[in-house]
Structure formats: structure tokens, C-alpha cells
Coordinates of C-alpha atoms in Angstrom, one line a residue:
M1 CA -24.8 -21.8 -1.9
T2 CA -22.2 -23.5 -4.1
E3 CA -18.8 -24.5 -2.9
N4 CA -17.3 -21.9 -5.2
Q5 CA -19.6 -19.2 -3.9
Q6 CA -18.4 -20.1 -0.4
R7 CA -14.8 -19.8 -1.6
I8 CA -15.5 -16.4 -3.0
I9 CA -17.1 -15.2 0.2
R10 CA -14.1 -16.4 2.2
L11 CA -11.8 -14.5 -0.1
S12 CA -13.9 -11.4 0.4
Q13 CA -13.5 -11.8 4.2
G14 CA -9.7 -11.8 4.0
E15 CA -9.1 -15.5 4.2
I16 CA -6.1 -16.8 2.2
L17 CA -7.1 -20.0 0.3
E18 CA -4.5 -22.6 -0.4
K19 CA -3.2 -23.1 -3.9
G20 CA -5.2 -26.2 -4.6
E21 CA -8.4 -24.5 -3.6
L22 CA -7.7 -21.4 -5.6
A23 CA -6.9 -23.5 -8.7
A24 CA -10.2 -25.4 -8.2
L25 CA -12.1 -22.1 -8.1
L26 CA -10.4 -20.7 -11.2
G27 CA -10.9 -23.9 -13.1
S28 CA -14.5 -24.7 -12.3
Y29 CA -16.5 -21.5 -11.9
T30 CA -19.9 -21.1 -13.6
P31 CA -21.4 -18.0 -15.3
E32 CA -23.5 -17.5 -12.2
E33 CA -20.5 -17.8 -9.9
R34 CA -18.6 -15.2 -12.0
Q35 CA -21.6 -12.8 -11.7
F36 CA -21.7 -13.5 -7.9
A37 CA -18.0 -12.6 -7.6
A38 CA -18.5 -9.5 -9.8
D39 CA -21.4 -8.2 -7.6
L40 CA -19.3 -8.7 -4.5
A41 CA -16.2 -7.1 -6.1
R42 CA -18.2 -4.1 -7.4
E43 CA -19.6 -3.5 -3.9
T44 CA -16.1 -3.7 -2.5
A45 CA -14.8 -1.2 -5.0
T46 CA -17.7 1.1 -4.4
R47 CA -17.2 1.1 -0.6
Q48 CA -13.6 2.1 -1.2
F49 CA -13.8 4.5 -4.1
G50 CA -17.4 5.4 -4.6
K51 CA -18.6 5.3 -8.2
Q52 CA -15.4 7.0 -9.4
I53 CA -13.1 5.8 -12.1
Y54 CA -9.5 7.2 -12.1
F55 CA -8.4 8.4 -15.5
R56 CA -4.6 8.2 -16.2
G57 CA -3.0 9.8 -19.3
L58 CA -1.0 7.2 -21.1
I59 CA 1.9 8.2 -23.3
E60 CA 3.6 5.4 -25.3
F61 CA 6.9 7.3 -25.9
T62 CA 9.1 4.6 -27.5
N63 CA 8.4 1.2 -29.2
Y64 CA 12.1 0.2 -29.4
C65 CA 12.9 -2.8 -27.2
K66 CA 16.1 -4.7 -26.6
N67 CA 14.1 -7.7 -25.3
D68 CA 12.7 -10.6 -27.3
C69 CA 9.7 -11.7 -25.3
L70 CA 7.8 -14.3 -27.3
Y71 CA 4.4 -12.7 -26.9
C72 CA 5.2 -9.1 -27.7
G73 CA 4.7 -7.2 -30.9
I74 CA 7.5 -4.8 -30.3
R75 CA 10.1 -7.6 -29.5
R76 CA 13.5 -6.9 -31.0
S77 CA 13.2 -9.7 -33.6
N78 CA 10.1 -8.1 -35.2
K79 CA 11.6 -6.5 -38.3
N80 CA 8.2 -5.4 -39.5
A81 CA 7.6 -3.1 -36.6
S82 CA 7.7 0.6 -37.5
R83 CA 9.9 2.0 -34.8
Y84 CA 9.7 5.4 -33.2
R85 CA 10.9 7.5 -30.3
M86 CA 9.1 10.6 -29.1
E87 CA 11.2 13.7 -28.3
P88 CA 11.0 15.1 -24.8
A89 CA 9.2 18.1 -26.2
Q90 CA 6.5 15.8 -27.7
V91 CA 6.0 14.1 -24.4
L92 CA 5.6 17.5 -22.7
D93 CA 3.1 18.6 -25.3
C94 CA 1.1 15.5 -24.5
C95 CA 1.2 16.3 -20.9
R96 CA 0.2 19.9 -21.5
W97 CA -2.8 18.8 -23.5
G98 CA -3.7 16.2 -20.9
Y99 CA -3.3 18.7 -18.1
G100 CA -5.7 21.0 -19.8
Q101 CA -8.2 18.1 -19.9
G102 CA -7.8 17.7 -16.1
F103 CA -5.4 14.8 -16.0
R104 CA -3.2 14.7 -13.0
T105 CA -1.4 11.4 -13.6
F106 CA 0.8 10.7 -16.6
V107 CA 1.9 7.1 -17.4
L108 CA 5.1 6.9 -19.5
Q109 CA 5.2 3.5 -21.1
G110 CA 7.7 2.1 -23.5
G111 CA 9.9 -0.8 -24.5
E112 CA 13.3 -1.3 -22.9
D113 CA 14.9 1.2 -25.2
P114 CA 18.7 1.6 -24.7
Y115 CA 18.5 5.1 -26.1
F116 CA 16.5 6.2 -23.1
T117 CA 19.4 6.0 -20.6
D118 CA 18.9 6.7 -16.9
G119 CA 20.0 10.3 -17.5
R120 CA 17.4 10.8 -20.3
V121 CA 14.6 9.3 -18.2
V122 CA 15.6 11.4 -15.2
E123 CA 15.6 14.6 -17.4
L124 CA 12.1 13.7 -18.7
V125 CA 10.7 13.0 -15.3
L126 CA 12.2 16.3 -13.9
A127 CA 10.8 18.3 -16.8
I128 CA 7.3 16.9 -16.2
K129 CA 7.4 17.4 -12.4
E130 CA 8.8 20.9 -12.8
E131 CA 6.0 22.0 -15.2
F132 CA 3.2 19.9 -13.5
P133 CA 4.2 19.7 -9.8
D134 CA 0.7 18.6 -8.8
C135 CA 0.8 15.6 -11.1
A136 CA 1.9 12.0 -10.5
V137 CA 4.3 10.3 -12.9
T138 CA 4.1 6.6 -13.5
L139 CA 6.9 4.8 -15.3
S140 CA 6.5 1.5 -17.2
I141 CA 9.8 0.9 -18.8
G142 CA 10.8 -2.6 -17.7
E143 CA 13.7 -4.1 -15.7
K144 CA 16.4 -1.8 -14.5
S145 CA 19.0 -1.8 -11.7
R146 CA 18.2 -0.7 -8.2
E147 CA 20.4 2.3 -8.8
S148 CA 18.4 3.2 -11.9
Y149 CA 15.1 3.0 -10.0
R150 CA 16.6 5.1 -7.2
R151 CA 17.5 7.8 -9.6
F152 CA 14.0 7.8 -11.1
R153 CA 12.5 8.0 -7.7
E154 CA 14.7 10.9 -6.6
A155 CA 13.7 12.7 -9.8
G156 CA 10.1 12.6 -8.7
A157 CA 8.6 9.5 -10.3
D158 CA 5.7 8.3 -8.1
R159 CA 4.7 4.9 -9.5
Y160 CA 6.1 2.1 -11.5
L161 CA 4.2 -0.6 -13.4
L162 CA 6.1 -3.9 -14.0
R163 CA 4.0 -7.0 -14.6
H164 CA 5.6 -10.1 -13.1
E165 CA 3.7 -12.1 -15.9
T166 CA 3.8 -15.3 -13.9
A167 CA 5.1 -16.5 -10.5
S168 CA 6.2 -19.8 -11.9
P169 CA 9.8 -20.0 -13.1
D170 CA 9.0 -22.8 -15.6
H171 CA 6.1 -20.8 -17.1
Y172 CA 8.2 -17.6 -17.2
A173 CA 10.8 -19.5 -19.2
K174 CA 8.2 -20.5 -21.8
L175 CA 7.2 -16.8 -22.4
H176 CA 10.7 -15.2 -22.4
P177 CA 14.1 -15.7 -24.0
P178 CA 16.8 -17.4 -21.7
E179 CA 18.4 -14.1 -20.7
L180 CA 15.3 -13.0 -18.9
R181 CA 14.7 -14.7 -15.6
L182 CA 11.8 -14.5 -13.1
E183 CA 14.3 -14.1 -10.3
N184 CA 15.4 -10.7 -11.7
R185 CA 11.8 -9.6 -12.4
L186 CA 10.9 -10.2 -8.8
R187 CA 14.1 -8.5 -7.6
C188 CA 13.0 -5.4 -9.6
L189 CA 9.6 -5.4 -8.0
S190 CA 11.1 -5.7 -4.5
D191 CA 13.5 -2.9 -5.2
L192 CA 10.7 -0.6 -6.5
K193 CA 8.6 -1.2 -3.4
E194 CA 11.6 -0.7 -1.0
L195 CA 12.4 2.6 -2.8
G196 CA 9.0 4.0 -2.1
F197 CA 7.3 3.6 -5.5
Q198 CA 3.6 2.8 -5.6
T199 CA 4.3 -0.5 -7.3
G200 CA 2.3 -2.5 -9.8
C201 CA 2.6 -6.1 -10.9
G202 CA 0.2 -8.3 -12.9
I203 CA -0.4 -11.0 -15.5
M204 CA -1.8 -11.8 -18.9
V205 CA -4.8 -14.0 -18.6
G206 CA -4.7 -17.0 -20.9
S207 CA -1.1 -16.6 -21.9
P208 CA 0.4 -19.7 -23.6
Y209 CA 1.0 -22.7 -21.3
Q210 CA -0.8 -21.0 -18.4
T211 CA -2.7 -23.3 -16.1
A212 CA -5.1 -22.7 -13.3
E213 CA -2.3 -23.7 -10.9
N214 CA -0.1 -20.9 -12.4
I215 CA -2.8 -18.3 -11.7
A216 CA -3.3 -19.6 -8.2
E217 CA 0.5 -19.1 -7.7
D218 CA 0.1 -15.6 -9.0
L219 CA -2.7 -14.8 -6.6
L220 CA -0.6 -16.1 -3.7
F221 CA 2.4 -14.1 -4.8
M222 CA 0.3 -10.9 -5.0
Q223 CA -1.2 -11.6 -1.6
K224 CA 2.3 -11.7 -0.2
F225 CA 3.8 -8.9 -2.2
K226 CA 0.8 -6.5 -1.5
P227 CA 1.2 -4.2 -4.6
Q228 CA -0.6 -0.9 -4.9
M229 CA -1.5 -1.6 -8.5
I230 CA -2.3 -4.8 -10.3
G231 CA -2.5 -4.9 -14.1
I232 CA -4.6 -7.8 -15.5
G233 CA -5.6 -8.2 -19.1
P234 CA -6.1 -11.0 -21.6
F235 CA -3.3 -12.4 -23.7
I236 CA -3.9 -11.4 -27.3
P237 CA -1.6 -12.8 -30.0
H238 CA 0.4 -10.6 -32.4
H239 CA 0.9 -11.9 -36.0
D240 CA 4.7 -11.2 -35.9
T241 CA 5.5 -13.3 -32.9
P242 CA 6.0 -17.0 -32.2
F243 CA 2.7 -17.1 -30.4
R244 CA 0.8 -15.8 -33.5
D245 CA -1.5 -18.9 -33.6
R246 CA -2.3 -19.1 -29.9
K247 CA -5.8 -18.6 -28.7
P248 CA -6.4 -15.3 -26.8
G249 CA -7.4 -15.1 -23.2
T250 CA -11.2 -15.0 -22.7
L251 CA -13.3 -12.1 -21.6
E252 CA -14.9 -14.3 -18.9
D253 CA -11.7 -15.5 -17.3
T254 CA -10.3 -11.9 -17.3
L255 CA -13.4 -10.5 -15.7
F256 CA -13.5 -13.3 -13.1
L257 CA -9.9 -12.7 -12.2
L258 CA -10.5 -9.0 -11.9
S259 CA -13.2 -9.7 -9.3
I260 CA -11.1 -12.2 -7.4
V261 CA -8.2 -9.7 -7.2
R262 CA -10.6 -6.9 -6.0
L263 CA -11.9 -9.1 -3.3
M264 CA -8.4 -10.1 -2.2
H265 CA -7.1 -6.5 -2.5
P266 CA -9.9 -4.1 -1.6
K267 CA -7.8 -0.9 -2.0
V268 CA -5.7 -1.8 -5.0
L269 CA -5.7 0.4 -8.1
L270 CA -7.0 -2.0 -10.7
P271 CA -7.3 -1.0 -14.4
A272 CA -9.8 -2.1 -16.9
T273 CA -7.2 -2.4 -19.7
T274 CA -7.2 -1.6 -23.4
A275 CA -6.6 -5.3 -24.1
L276 CA -9.9 -6.1 -22.3
G277 CA -11.6 -3.5 -24.5
T278 CA -9.9 -5.0 -27.6
I279 CA -11.3 -8.6 -27.1
S280 CA -14.8 -7.2 -26.4
P281 CA -15.3 -3.7 -28.0
G282 CA -19.0 -3.6 -27.3
G283 CA -21.6 -1.9 -29.5
P284 CA -24.7 0.3 -29.4
D285 CA -26.6 -2.3 -27.3
T286 CA -23.8 -4.2 -25.6
L287 CA -21.3 -3.1 -23.0
G288 CA -17.6 -3.2 -23.9
G289 CA -14.9 -5.0 -22.1
R290 CA -13.7 -2.0 -20.2
Q291 CA -17.2 -1.3 -18.9
L292 CA -17.6 -4.9 -17.9
G293 CA -14.2 -4.7 -16.2
I294 CA -15.4 -1.7 -14.1
L295 CA -18.6 -3.6 -13.2
A296 CA -16.4 -6.5 -12.1
G297 CA -14.3 -4.4 -9.7
A298 CA -11.8 -2.3 -11.7
N299 CA -11.4 1.4 -10.9
V300 CA -8.8 2.8 -13.3
V301 CA -8.8 3.4 -17.1
M302 CA -5.9 4.9 -19.1
P303 CA -6.9 7.0 -22.1
N304 CA -4.1 7.2 -24.7
L305 CA -2.6 10.7 -25.0
S306 CA 0.0 9.7 -27.5
P307 CA 0.0 11.5 -30.9
E308 CA -1.9 9.8 -33.7
D309 CA 1.2 9.3 -35.8
V310 CA 2.9 7.1 -33.2
R311 CA 0.1 5.3 -31.4
R312 CA -0.8 3.1 -34.4
N313 CA 2.8 1.7 -34.1
Y314 CA 2.8 0.8 -30.4
L315 CA 1.2 -2.6 -31.0
L316 CA 2.0 -5.2 -28.4
Y317 CA -0.9 -7.3 -29.8
D318 CA -3.1 -7.4 -32.9
N319 CA -6.3 -5.2 -33.4
K320 CA -5.6 -2.9 -30.5
I321 CA -8.7 -0.6 -30.1
G322 CA -8.2 3.1 -30.4
S323 CA -4.9 2.9 -32.3
G324 CA -6.3 5.2 -35.0
D325 CA -8.1 7.6 -32.7
A326 CA -7.0 11.2 -31.8
P327 CA -6.3 11.7 -28.1
S328 CA -9.5 13.8 -27.7
D329 CA -11.5 10.9 -29.2
S330 CA -9.9 8.4 -26.7
V331 CA -10.7 10.6 -23.7
Q332 CA -14.3 11.4 -24.8
K333 CA -15.0 7.7 -25.6
M334 CA -13.9 6.6 -22.2
R335 CA -15.9 9.3 -20.5
E336 CA -19.0 8.2 -22.3
E337 CA -18.3 4.6 -21.5
A338 CA -18.0 5.4 -17.7
A339 CA -21.1 7.6 -17.7
A340 CA -23.2 5.0 -19.5
I341 CA -22.8 2.6 -16.6
G342 CA -23.3 5.2 -13.9
Y343 CA -19.7 6.0 -13.0
E344 CA -18.0 9.4 -12.8
P345 CA -14.5 9.7 -14.5
V346 CA -12.1 11.6 -12.2
V347 CA -8.8 12.9 -13.3
N348 CA -7.1 13.7 -10.0
R349 CA -3.9 11.9 -9.0
G350 CA -5.8 9.0 -7.5
D351 CA -3.1 7.7 -5.3
Y352 CA -3.3 4.4 -3.5
P353 CA -5.3 4.9 -0.3
E354 CA -2.9 4.1 2.5
V355 CA -5.4 4.3 5.3

């Protein structure tokens, strides 16, 4: 047994490795060791969730953003972006269609759009919860004040996704404009957890300037923070950003990290992301990135319920798969992908298992 396989087993047994040892594992694994980790992670996920994949209905309701993050296609400096905002009635129509398909979780994702004040967000959450009281509402709308988060929670929002991006202040500063600080991002995550949200953090794999030591710091942060959800996907450049010429994160690194995260967090809700499917779409005789993500330990996918006329404009990165599909096509495609590898798509709330 190799030294890295021993490290992987120790992680699966709940041992917390030191930063140097984690960095060594991340920087030196072989294809065989990645498969070893995937097998263990898949067994771990199956023990916890069976062969079930939670489906979440994603609604990308605005692509306006006041921030200027260097990696993001909807950053405020991108004058080529075709901006849109969905009306509350449109969002509710998406939920109605999704509910009819069996969805019991809706994920409202958007840029940090000043138009969507706390009051407008609260009204939207209240409307969804009133019409669909048996559904969970997840928000992914960025950094807010503790008071804003409190209002969203009291309106009925159940979960909140906010990737921390990196646990290194120096690395964070290389990905964001000066007005955005890691200290505030971590404050937001702490507030969300304290207010009772099922809280998600996460990173981009292969983001510019990222090192194995950075990812080791991320793993140690997540081990301490104990999120209910962890979003991990590859960095993919967008042609209208300063990082347009940077290399994307790799399929292999992303899959390996998904497995490591599953072993360190057996109960966590772990998506196989659209970005993972984008860098490896698959084909008639090859598995796609999302399928490989599930086989590496992921247990969540998020079919896009957004209308066709807006989804092609919510482009955080280039060549996003499914941006031209109808919602029914997105859902059917993911159902077929799950079934092809022996998994059952389930559309219940799929809350974090507390016990």
C-alpha cells in the first residue's frame, strides 16, 4: 500500500491530517490512488444515502452583479454581458413547473444585484414558501449583512450557498478586487450557520495562483467549519475577464478533491456541478463529468429550471453546458445520466442528515 493510500484511509477513518501532509497528498497522487479514493468515497456516500442522487431545481434569476471578481463572467466590468432580471412571477412559474416534475428544493442563484433588496428577496421567499410549503428554498446571492440573512431566514429560506473560494487571504486578494475581503466572506458564513441555515461553502479547483498548500488550508477550514453543503467545481476561464487566458482546472483534480471531501465529511451534501460537466461533457461511450463526480462521492445535481431566454446569459464561464437547453431537456438529461450509472434521481427536499 502506498503512502498516499494510507493517508486516504486515515482520512476515511476521521483522522485530521496536518497541512503539509494534505498538500503532499494533493500534489503527488497517481491515477491509481485517485481511483482508490473514489472507490472509498463512493462506498461512504452509498452507506449514507444509498444509490440516490438529490435533484435540486436551479433558478438563475438575475445576472446583474455589483462586484468585480476577476474570474467571473457576470462581473460588473463586463460590458458585453446581456443583463437580465426575472420577475417574481417568472420565478414562481419555474417553481410551479419544477414542482410538477417532483422537485422539492429550489435554488435561487444570482449575482449581488442591488435591485433585489432585502425586501424583494423576502417577498420572493415568502411567495415560494406560501405556495410550496413542503419545499426547501436555497439562496445563493452572495455577501450580505447578518440582519439581511436573519430576514431571509425568518421568511423561510432553509439553505444558503456561499463559496469561500479560498481560505488564504493572500490568494483571496488575487481573485477579487480590493473591496472584497476574505474576513468578511468568513463572517458571512459564520452568521449563516449561527442563524440556522444549512450552510454551504466551497472552492474552485485550479483557480489562478492556487497551490496544493492553498487547498490543504481549504480542507482544514472546512473540517473546522463543518458545513452542511460543499460546492467544488473546476475553474473555467471566461473570455471577458482578466483570467481569460488561464488554464482551467482539471477533471482529475476535481474528482480527487470530491473524493477527499466525501471521506472527510461523510454526510455532507456534495454536488456534481455543471462546471464539472462542462470540462468533460462525455459522449455515447464515455461518462460525463457529472457522472464521474457521482462515482467519486457526490450525491447532488442541480438541473436548470431557468427559462431558455435567460439561461444562455447566466455565463460565469465559457462554454457552459446546457445553456441552450429547455428545462425539460436539462431534467431528462440528468435523469438519464444518473440511471446510466445505476443511481436513482430523487427530488425530495434532501436535507442534511443531522443524525
